[in-house]
mmCIF file of C-alpha atoms in Angstrom:
data_model
loop_
_atom_site.group_PDB
_atom_site.id
_atom_site.type_symbol
_atom_site.label_atom_id
_atom_site.label_comp_id
_atom_site.label_asym_id
_atom_site.label_seq_id
_atom_site.Cartn_x
_atom_site.Cartn_y
_atom_site.Cartn_z
ATOM 1 C CA MET A 1 -17.665 -24.170 -53.083
ATOM 2 C CA LYS A 2 -14.571 -22.557 -52.070
ATOM 3 C CA ALA A 3 -15.639 -19.491 -53.798
ATOM 4 C CA PHE A 4 -18.795 -19.368 -51.668
ATOM 5 C CA TYR A 5 -16.684 -19.736 -48.606
ATOM 6 C CA PHE A 6 -14.793 -16.424 -49.702
ATOM 7 C CA LEU A 7 -17.838 -14.580 -50.417
ATOM 8 C CA ILE A 8 -19.481 -15.497 -46.601
ATOM 9 C CA PRO A 9 -17.078 -13.023 -44.838
ATOM 10 C CA LEU A 10 -17.667 -10.357 -47.555
ATOM 11 C CA ILE A 11 -21.481 -10.608 -47.183
ATOM 12 C CA MET A 12 -21.310 -10.497 -43.368
ATOM 13 C CA ILE A 13 -18.804 -7.394 -43.159
ATOM 14 C CA ASN A 14 -21.179 -5.673 -45.735
ATOM 15 C CA ALA A 15 -24.201 -6.756 -43.693
ATOM 16 C CA CYS A 16 -22.863 -5.208 -40.456
ATOM 17 C CA LYS A 17 -22.371 -1.847 -41.870
ATOM 18 C CA SER A 18 -23.600 0.704 -39.429
ATOM 19 C CA THR A 19 -26.267 3.439 -40.557
ATOM 20 C CA THR A 20 -25.966 7.084 -39.552
ATOM 21 C CA GLY A 21 -28.873 8.926 -37.890
ATOM 22 C CA GLY A 22 -30.513 12.022 -38.541
ATOM 23 C CA ALA A 23 -32.001 13.272 -41.658
ATOM 24 C CA GLU A 24 -30.869 13.495 -45.326
ATOM 25 C CA THR A 25 -31.960 17.029 -46.801
ATOM 26 C CA THR A 26 -32.771 18.314 -50.185
ATOM 27 C CA LYS A 27 -33.025 22.000 -50.661
ATOM 28 C CA THR A 28 -34.826 24.096 -53.407
ATOM 29 C CA ASP A 29 -35.955 27.616 -53.646
ATOM 30 C CA SER A 30 -39.364 26.977 -51.830
ATOM 31 C CA LYS A 31 -39.024 23.351 -50.742
ATOM 32 C CA GLU A 32 -37.368 21.290 -48.169
ATOM 33 C CA THR A 33 -37.503 17.570 -48.162
ATOM 34 C CA MET A 34 -36.215 15.511 -45.519
ATOM 35 C CA ALA A 35 -35.848 12.003 -44.919
ATOM 36 C CA ILE A 36 -37.269 10.752 -41.625
ATOM 37 C CA THR A 37 -34.718 8.898 -39.266
ATOM 38 C CA GLU A 38 -35.494 5.299 -39.274
ATOM 39 C CA SER A 39 -36.645 4.848 -35.922
ATOM 40 C CA VAL A 40 -39.809 6.603 -36.746
ATOM 41 C CA CYS A 41 -40.550 5.245 -40.226
ATOM 42 C CA PRO A 42 -42.184 1.653 -40.381
ATOM 43 C CA ASP A 43 -39.306 -0.784 -41.330
ATOM 44 C CA ALA A 44 -40.886 -1.609 -44.878
ATOM 45 C CA GLY A 45 -40.450 1.613 -46.334
ATOM 46 C CA ALA A 46 -39.067 5.154 -46.438
ATOM 47 C CA CYS A 47 -40.471 8.535 -44.780
ATOM 48 C CA ASN A 48 -40.009 12.033 -45.899
ATOM 49 C CA VAL A 49 -41.134 15.370 -44.867
ATOM 50 C CA LYS A 50 -41.611 18.226 -47.513
ATOM 51 C CA VAL A 51 -42.195 21.910 -46.696
ATOM 52 C CA MET A 52 -43.568 23.903 -49.273
ATOM 53 C CA LYS A 53 -42.995 27.736 -48.561
ATOM 54 C CA ASN A 54 -45.347 30.478 -50.273
ATOM 55 C CA SER A 55 -48.022 27.794 -50.917
ATOM 56 C CA SER A 56 -51.649 27.012 -50.273
ATOM 57 C CA LEU A 57 -53.674 23.684 -49.624
ATOM 58 C CA THR A 58 -56.925 23.585 -51.117
ATOM 59 C CA ILE A 59 -59.406 20.407 -50.435
ATOM 60 C CA LYS A 60 -61.210 19.596 -53.708
ATOM 61 C CA GLU A 61 -63.949 17.129 -54.507
ATOM 62 C CA ASP A 62 -64.497 15.214 -57.702
ATOM 63 C CA GLU A 63 -67.802 14.124 -59.377
ATOM 64 C CA THR A 64 -67.688 10.685 -57.481
ATOM 65 C CA GLY A 65 -67.318 12.555 -54.187
ATOM 66 C CA GLN A 66 -63.766 11.549 -53.532
ATOM 67 C CA LEU A 67 -61.546 14.221 -52.059
ATOM 68 C CA TYR A 68 -58.027 15.290 -53.394
ATOM 69 C CA PRO A 69 -55.509 17.794 -52.579
ATOM 70 C CA VAL A 70 -54.403 20.713 -54.831
ATOM 71 C CA ILE A 71 -51.220 22.875 -53.985
ATOM 72 C CA THR A 72 -50.947 26.336 -55.446
ATOM 73 C CA PRO A 73 -48.873 29.196 -55.029
ATOM 74 C CA GLY A 74 -49.953 31.270 -51.695
ATOM 75 C CA GLU A 75 -49.076 32.818 -48.856
ATOM 76 C CA ASN A 76 -48.917 30.020 -46.432
ATOM 77 C CA ILE A 77 -46.472 26.997 -45.377
ATOM 78 C CA VAL A 78 -47.850 23.487 -46.727
ATOM 79 C CA VAL A 79 -46.343 20.341 -44.632
ATOM 80 C CA GLU A 80 -46.424 17.027 -46.576
ATOM 81 C CA TYR A 81 -45.301 13.987 -44.764
ATOM 82 C CA SER A 82 -45.109 10.787 -46.676
ATOM 83 C CA TYR A 83 -44.748 7.286 -46.024
ATOM 84 C CA MET A 84 -43.505 5.067 -49.290
ATOM 85 C CA GLU A 85 -43.367 1.312 -49.774
ATOM 86 C CA LYS A 86 -42.115 -0.359 -52.841
ATOM 87 C CA GLY A 87 -44.041 -3.194 -54.073
ATOM 88 C CA PRO A 88 -42.747 -6.816 -54.907
ATOM 89 C CA GLU A 89 -40.698 -7.003 -57.922
ATOM 90 C CA GLY A 90 -42.630 -7.712 -61.145
ATOM 91 C CA THR A 91 -45.885 -6.240 -60.088
ATOM 92 C CA ALA A 92 -47.407 -3.409 -61.748
ATOM 93 C CA ASP A 93 -49.532 -1.672 -59.127
ATOM 94 C CA GLY A 94 -48.014 -3.258 -55.650
ATOM 95 C CA ASP A 95 -46.382 -0.022 -54.456
ATOM 96 C CA TYR A 96 -47.885 1.614 -51.405
ATOM 97 C CA SER A 97 -47.911 5.167 -49.900
ATOM 98 C CA GLU A 98 -49.581 7.244 -47.115
ATOM 99 C CA THR A 99 -49.347 10.872 -47.072
ATOM 100 C CA VAL A 100 -50.384 13.676 -44.668
ATOM 101 C CA GLN A 101 -50.928 17.500 -45.601
ATOM 102 C CA PHE A 102 -51.619 20.379 -43.870
ATOM 103 C CA GLU A 103 -51.099 24.203 -44.307
ATOM 104 C CA ILE A 104 -50.390 26.856 -41.827
ATOM 105 C CA LYS A 105 -49.939 30.626 -41.767
ATOM 106 C CA ASN A 106 -46.315 31.975 -41.849
ATOM 107 C CA SER A 107 -47.497 33.936 -38.757
ATOM 108 C CA ASP A 108 -48.637 31.081 -36.633
ATOM 109 C CA ALA A 109 -45.684 30.649 -33.964
ATOM 110 C CA ASP A 110 -47.162 28.116 -31.635
ATOM 111 C CA LEU A 111 -50.399 25.876 -32.766
ATOM 112 C CA ALA A 112 -52.392 23.121 -30.926
ATOM 113 C CA LEU A 113 -55.131 21.459 -32.295
ATOM 114 C CA LYS A 114 -57.016 18.470 -31.459
ATOM 115 C CA ASP A 115 -59.676 16.389 -33.506
ATOM 116 C CA GLY A 116 -62.354 18.525 -35.144
ATOM 117 C CA THR A 117 -60.379 21.639 -35.056
ATOM 118 C CA LEU A 118 -57.680 19.834 -37.320
ATOM 119 C CA GLN A 119 -59.360 21.360 -40.316
ATOM 120 C CA THR A 120 -58.546 24.623 -39.611
ATOM 121 C CA VAL A 121 -55.265 23.785 -41.125
ATOM 122 C CA ASN A 122 -56.868 21.378 -43.758
ATOM 123 C CA PHE A 123 -55.394 18.183 -42.352
ATOM 124 C CA LEU A 124 -55.693 15.522 -44.732
ATOM 125 C CA PHE A 125 -54.616 12.009 -45.151
ATOM 126 C CA GLY A 126 -54.088 9.950 -48.111
ATOM 127 C CA LYS A 127 -53.675 6.289 -49.061
ATOM 128 C CA GLN A 128 -52.510 5.073 -52.181
ATOM 129 C CA CYS A 129 -52.519 1.524 -53.216
ATOM 130 C CA PHE A 130 -54.198 -1.094 -54.907
ATOM 131 C CA CYS A 131 -56.670 -1.527 -51.598
ATOM 132 C CA ARG A 132 -60.471 -1.296 -52.824
ATOM 133 C CA GLY A 133 -62.570 0.779 -50.520
ATOM 134 C CA GLU A 134 -59.580 2.444 -48.728
ATOM 135 C CA ALA A 135 -57.461 4.216 -51.260
ATOM 136 C CA GLY A 136 -57.971 8.108 -51.482
ATOM 137 C CA PHE A 137 -57.860 11.008 -49.487
ATOM 138 C CA TYR A 138 -59.607 11.774 -45.902
ATOM 139 C CA LYS A 139 -60.277 14.711 -43.936
ATOM 140 C CA VAL A 140 -58.501 13.817 -40.371
ATOM 141 C CA GLU A 141 -60.978 14.493 -37.694
ATOM 142 C CA ASN A 142 -59.331 12.498 -35.098
ATOM 143 C CA GLY A 143 -55.836 13.111 -33.765
ATOM 144 C CA ALA A 144 -53.535 15.933 -32.480
ATOM 145 C CA LEU A 145 -51.106 18.484 -34.183
ATOM 146 C CA GLN A 146 -48.440 20.148 -31.962
ATOM 147 C CA LEU A 147 -46.483 23.050 -33.780
ATOM 148 C CA SER A 148 -43.903 25.621 -32.653
ATOM 149 C CA LYS A 149 -42.172 27.971 -34.845
ATOM 150 C CA LYS A 150 -39.309 29.816 -33.738
ATOM 151 C CA GLY A 151 -36.956 31.660 -36.295
ATOM 152 C CA ASP A 152 -35.983 29.453 -39.160
ATOM 153 C CA GLN A 153 -36.945 26.079 -36.944
ATOM 154 C CA LEU A 154 -40.467 24.329 -37.415
ATOM 155 C CA THR A 155 -41.204 21.624 -34.678
ATOM 156 C CA VAL A 156 -44.129 19.579 -35.706
ATOM 157 C CA ASP A 157 -45.674 16.690 -33.674
ATOM 158 C CA ALA A 158 -48.788 15.078 -35.422
ATOM 159 C CA SER A 159 -51.089 12.079 -34.393
ATOM 160 C CA TYR A 160 -53.975 11.004 -36.606
ATOM 161 C CA VAL A 161 -56.247 8.385 -36.988
ATOM 162 C CA VAL A 162 -58.966 7.710 -39.829
ATOM 163 C CA ASP A 163 -61.908 5.874 -38.616
ATOM 164 C CA GLY A 164 -62.241 2.724 -40.902
ATOM 165 C CA ILE A 165 -58.948 2.724 -42.835
ATOM 166 C CA SER A 166 -55.984 0.700 -42.113
ATOM 167 C CA GLN A 167 -52.856 2.680 -41.781
ATOM 168 C CA LYS A 168 -49.297 1.931 -41.230
ATOM 169 C CA THR A 169 -48.381 5.454 -39.948
ATOM 170 C CA ASN A 170 -50.063 7.439 -37.450
ATOM 171 C CA HIS A 171 -47.773 9.658 -35.769
ATOM 172 C CA PHE A 172 -44.576 11.719 -36.913
ATOM 173 C CA SER A 173 -42.660 14.523 -35.123
ATOM 174 C CA LYS A 174 -39.883 16.150 -36.695
ATOM 175 C CA ASN A 175 -37.525 19.356 -36.415
ATOM 176 C CA ILE A 176 -37.473 21.073 -39.651
ATOM 177 C CA SER A 177 -35.250 24.040 -40.689
ATOM 178 C CA LEU A 178 -37.030 26.615 -42.901
#
């Protein structure tokens, strides 16, 4: 029992550890991954933004009519925002994730798209989970994308809704170093 009383202050000190804001960055030759600050991301998971330079996003359809993205080498920039939530321990298919992908031209300096015009950048929402009837990729037809590129800085503000599909994320805003 005395050991228990000794552990309580240690647990409390560890629980009071402050977190640092900002983003954690990992950079490779043509990709950059940034962890979104916790204030933007739902509490239950983790969010990341990946920028793939010299890439192209193609939306394909399989034989069942389901959409899926294919990222290949190209001349544009593909931006991918993802939310990942770990499933309960001991479950084989309890993980949950959402992905937003779109492609911009290297020459795009400012871009403002809304609703139907989002498909000019192949704006795609994906839901990966054990949730029958909702898992898969969808073209986003309702939302807005504001984009500004100045030098090596890319500012993205995106909101999106897919009708008939429940979502845990529907907006992200990020400044990204290219």
